[in-house]
């Protein structure tokens, strides 16, 4: 009888702990989404304006300079690590996903292939690092929209001057060949807990 009481108590404690973790994760997801994702429309608007006013080559500086600057400002305000990642990175130094990010991107691609609404794809999880530190990891999918195809569409459809500018700034570019309805990458956030 003592064993079954202990087992019931252990199961109850495990269920309560799991419920608390789920609530923590939901609260962290909400707060992270509210804080980090407002940068995304700013980047899209800047890209659209650059393409419309100055042409596609001008959009490169938005992705290369303005978007990282906006993310840096957010990092300074929050203390979080915030970056853009992709399985086909344009800038391998800053955009290559770690193992956790790569798993989430692969899951996003599967969900997209199964008809998920791309603008709602996100993931969040409390993880423990190798040195025992707890972190909250969050990712928001970046779907390919019309302005993205300007520089990330099929390589043979890009204007020659744009291809030359991309080759100059990103000699190891792998970020072309996308079509609408695919996941270009994700906004990734790591928060210390």
Coordinates of C-alpha atoms in Angstrom, one line a residue:
X1 CA 0.0 0.0 0.0
X2 CA 2.9 2.4 0.8
X3 CA 4.4 1.9 -2.6
X4 CA 1.1 2.7 -4.4
X5 CA 0.7 5.9 -2.3
X6 CA 4.2 6.9 -3.1
X7 CA 3.7 6.2 -6.7
X8 CA 0.4 8.2 -6.7
X9 CA 2.2 11.1 -5.0
X10 CA 5.1 11.0 -7.4
X11 CA 2.7 11.0 -10.4
X12 CA 0.7 13.9 -8.9
X13 CA 3.9 15.9 -8.3
X14 CA 5.1 15.1 -11.9
X15 CA 1.8 16.2 -13.3
X16 CA 1.8 19.4 -11.2
X17 CA 5.3 20.2 -12.3
X18 CA 4.4 19.6 -15.9
X19 CA 1.4 21.9 -15.6
X20 CA 3.6 24.7 -14.1
X21 CA 6.1 24.2 -16.9
X22 CA 3.4 24.5 -19.5
X23 CA 2.1 27.7 -17.9
X24 CA 5.6 29.1 -17.7
X25 CA 6.2 28.2 -21.4
X26 CA 2.9 29.8 -22.5
X27 CA 3.7 33.0 -20.5
X28 CA 7.3 33.1 -21.9
X29 CA 6.0 32.5 -25.5
X30 CA 3.5 35.4 -25.1
X31 CA 6.0 37.8 -23.7
X32 CA 8.7 36.9 -26.2
X33 CA 6.4 37.2 -29.1
X34 CA 5.1 40.6 -27.9
X35 CA 8.6 41.9 -27.4
X36 CA 10.6 40.4 -30.3
X37 CA 8.3 40.1 -33.3
X38 CA 7.5 43.8 -33.8
X39 CA 10.9 44.1 -35.5
X40 CA 9.7 41.9 -38.4
X41 CA 7.1 44.3 -40.0
X42 CA 9.7 47.1 -39.7
X43 CA 12.2 45.1 -41.8
X44 CA 9.5 44.1 -44.4
X45 CA 8.4 47.8 -44.7
X46 CA 12.0 48.9 -45.2
X47 CA 12.5 46.2 -47.8
X48 CA 9.4 47.1 -49.7
X49 CA 10.3 50.8 -49.7
X50 CA 13.8 50.2 -50.8
X51 CA 12.7 47.9 -53.7
X52 CA 10.0 50.3 -54.8
X53 CA 12.1 53.5 -54.5
X54 CA 15.6 52.4 -55.5
X55 CA 15.3 48.9 -57.0
X56 CA 16.3 45.5 -55.7
X57 CA 20.0 46.1 -55.2
X58 CA 19.1 48.8 -52.6
X59 CA 17.2 46.1 -50.6
X60 CA 20.5 44.3 -49.9
X61 CA 21.6 47.0 -47.5
X62 CA 18.3 46.6 -45.6
X63 CA 19.0 42.9 -45.0
X64 CA 22.7 43.4 -44.5
X65 CA 22.7 46.5 -42.3
X66 CA 19.3 47.8 -41.1
X67 CA 17.8 44.4 -40.0
X68 CA 20.9 43.5 -37.9
X69 CA 20.9 47.0 -36.4
X70 CA 17.3 46.6 -35.4
X71 CA 18.0 43.2 -33.8
X72 CA 21.1 44.7 -32.1
X73 CA 19.0 47.5 -30.6
X74 CA 16.5 44.9 -29.3
X75 CA 19.4 42.8 -27.8
X76 CA 20.6 45.9 -26.0
X77 CA 17.1 46.6 -24.6
X78 CA 16.3 43.0 -23.5
X79 CA 19.6 41.2 -22.9
X80 CA 18.3 38.4 -25.2
X81 CA 20.2 36.9 -28.1
X82 CA 18.1 37.7 -31.2
X83 CA 19.0 36.7 -34.7
X84 CA 17.7 35.5 -38.0
X85 CA 18.6 32.0 -39.1
X86 CA 17.9 29.8 -42.1
X87 CA 18.7 26.3 -43.4
X88 CA 19.9 28.1 -46.5
X89 CA 21.8 31.0 -45.0
X90 CA 22.8 34.0 -47.1
X91 CA 25.4 34.9 -44.4
X92 CA 26.7 31.7 -43.0
X93 CA 28.6 33.5 -40.2
X94 CA 25.4 35.0 -38.6
X95 CA 22.6 33.0 -40.1
X96 CA 23.5 29.3 -39.7
X97 CA 21.2 27.7 -37.2
X98 CA 22.4 25.7 -34.1
X99 CA 21.0 22.2 -33.6
X100 CA 17.8 23.4 -31.7
X101 CA 17.1 26.0 -34.4
X102 CA 17.7 23.5 -37.2
X103 CA 15.1 21.1 -35.6
X104 CA 12.6 23.9 -35.4
X105 CA 13.2 25.0 -39.0
X106 CA 12.7 21.4 -40.2
X107 CA 9.5 21.2 -38.2
X108 CA 8.3 24.5 -39.7
X109 CA 9.0 23.1 -43.2
X110 CA 7.0 19.9 -42.4
X111 CA 4.1 22.0 -41.0
X112 CA 4.2 24.3 -44.1
X113 CA 4.1 21.3 -46.4
X114 CA 1.1 20.0 -44.5
X115 CA -0.8 23.3 -45.1
X116 CA -0.2 25.1 -41.8
X117 CA -0.7 28.9 -41.8
X118 CA 2.8 30.1 -42.2
X119 CA 2.3 33.4 -40.4
X120 CA 1.4 31.5 -37.2
X121 CA 4.3 29.1 -37.1
X122 CA 6.3 29.5 -33.9
X123 CA 8.0 27.3 -31.3
X124 CA 9.1 27.9 -27.7
X125 CA 10.7 25.7 -25.1
X126 CA 12.5 26.0 -21.8
X127 CA 15.9 24.2 -22.2
X128 CA 18.8 23.5 -20.0
X129 CA 22.3 24.1 -21.4
X130 CA 25.3 21.9 -21.0
X131 CA 26.4 24.0 -18.0
X132 CA 23.1 23.7 -16.3
X133 CA 21.7 27.2 -17.2
X134 CA 18.0 27.4 -18.0
X135 CA 17.0 29.3 -21.1
X136 CA 13.9 30.0 -23.0
X137 CA 14.3 29.4 -26.8
X138 CA 11.8 30.9 -29.2
X139 CA 11.5 30.9 -33.0
X140 CA 9.0 32.6 -35.3
X141 CA 8.9 31.4 -38.9
X142 CA 9.6 33.9 -41.7
X143 CA 7.5 32.9 -44.6
X144 CA 8.5 33.9 -48.2
X145 CA 6.4 36.8 -49.3
X146 CA 6.5 38.8 -52.6
X147 CA 9.3 41.2 -51.4
X148 CA 11.4 38.2 -50.3
X149 CA 11.3 36.8 -53.8
X150 CA 13.0 39.9 -55.1
X151 CA 16.4 38.7 -53.7
X152 CA 15.6 35.1 -52.6
X153 CA 13.7 33.8 -55.6
X154 CA 15.1 31.4 -58.2
X155 CA 18.7 32.5 -59.0
X156 CA 18.2 32.5 -62.7
X157 CA 15.2 35.0 -62.4
X158 CA 17.2 37.6 -60.5
X159 CA 18.4 40.6 -62.5
X160 CA 22.2 40.4 -63.4
X161 CA 23.0 43.5 -61.4
X162 CA 21.4 42.0 -58.3
X163 CA 23.2 38.7 -58.8
X164 CA 26.5 40.6 -59.0
X165 CA 25.7 42.6 -55.9
X166 CA 24.7 39.5 -53.9
X167 CA 27.9 37.7 -55.1
X168 CA 30.0 40.6 -54.0
X169 CA 28.4 40.9 -50.5
X170 CA 27.7 37.2 -50.0
X171 CA 30.1 35.0 -51.9
X172 CA 28.8 31.8 -50.2
X173 CA 25.1 32.7 -50.6
X174 CA 22.7 29.7 -50.5
X175 CA 19.5 31.7 -50.0
X176 CA 18.0 31.7 -53.4
X177 CA 15.4 29.4 -55.0
X178 CA 12.5 30.2 -52.7
X179 CA 8.9 30.5 -53.8
X180 CA 5.9 31.9 -52.0
X181 CA 4.5 29.5 -49.4
X182 CA 7.9 28.3 -48.2
X183 CA 9.7 29.1 -45.0
X184 CA 12.7 31.4 -45.6
X185 CA 14.0 31.1 -42.1
X186 CA 13.1 32.3 -38.6
X187 CA 13.6 34.9 -36.0
X188 CA 15.3 33.2 -33.2
X189 CA 15.4 34.4 -29.5
X190 CA 17.4 32.9 -26.6
X191 CA 16.4 34.3 -23.2
X192 CA 18.3 33.5 -20.0
X193 CA 16.1 32.4 -17.1

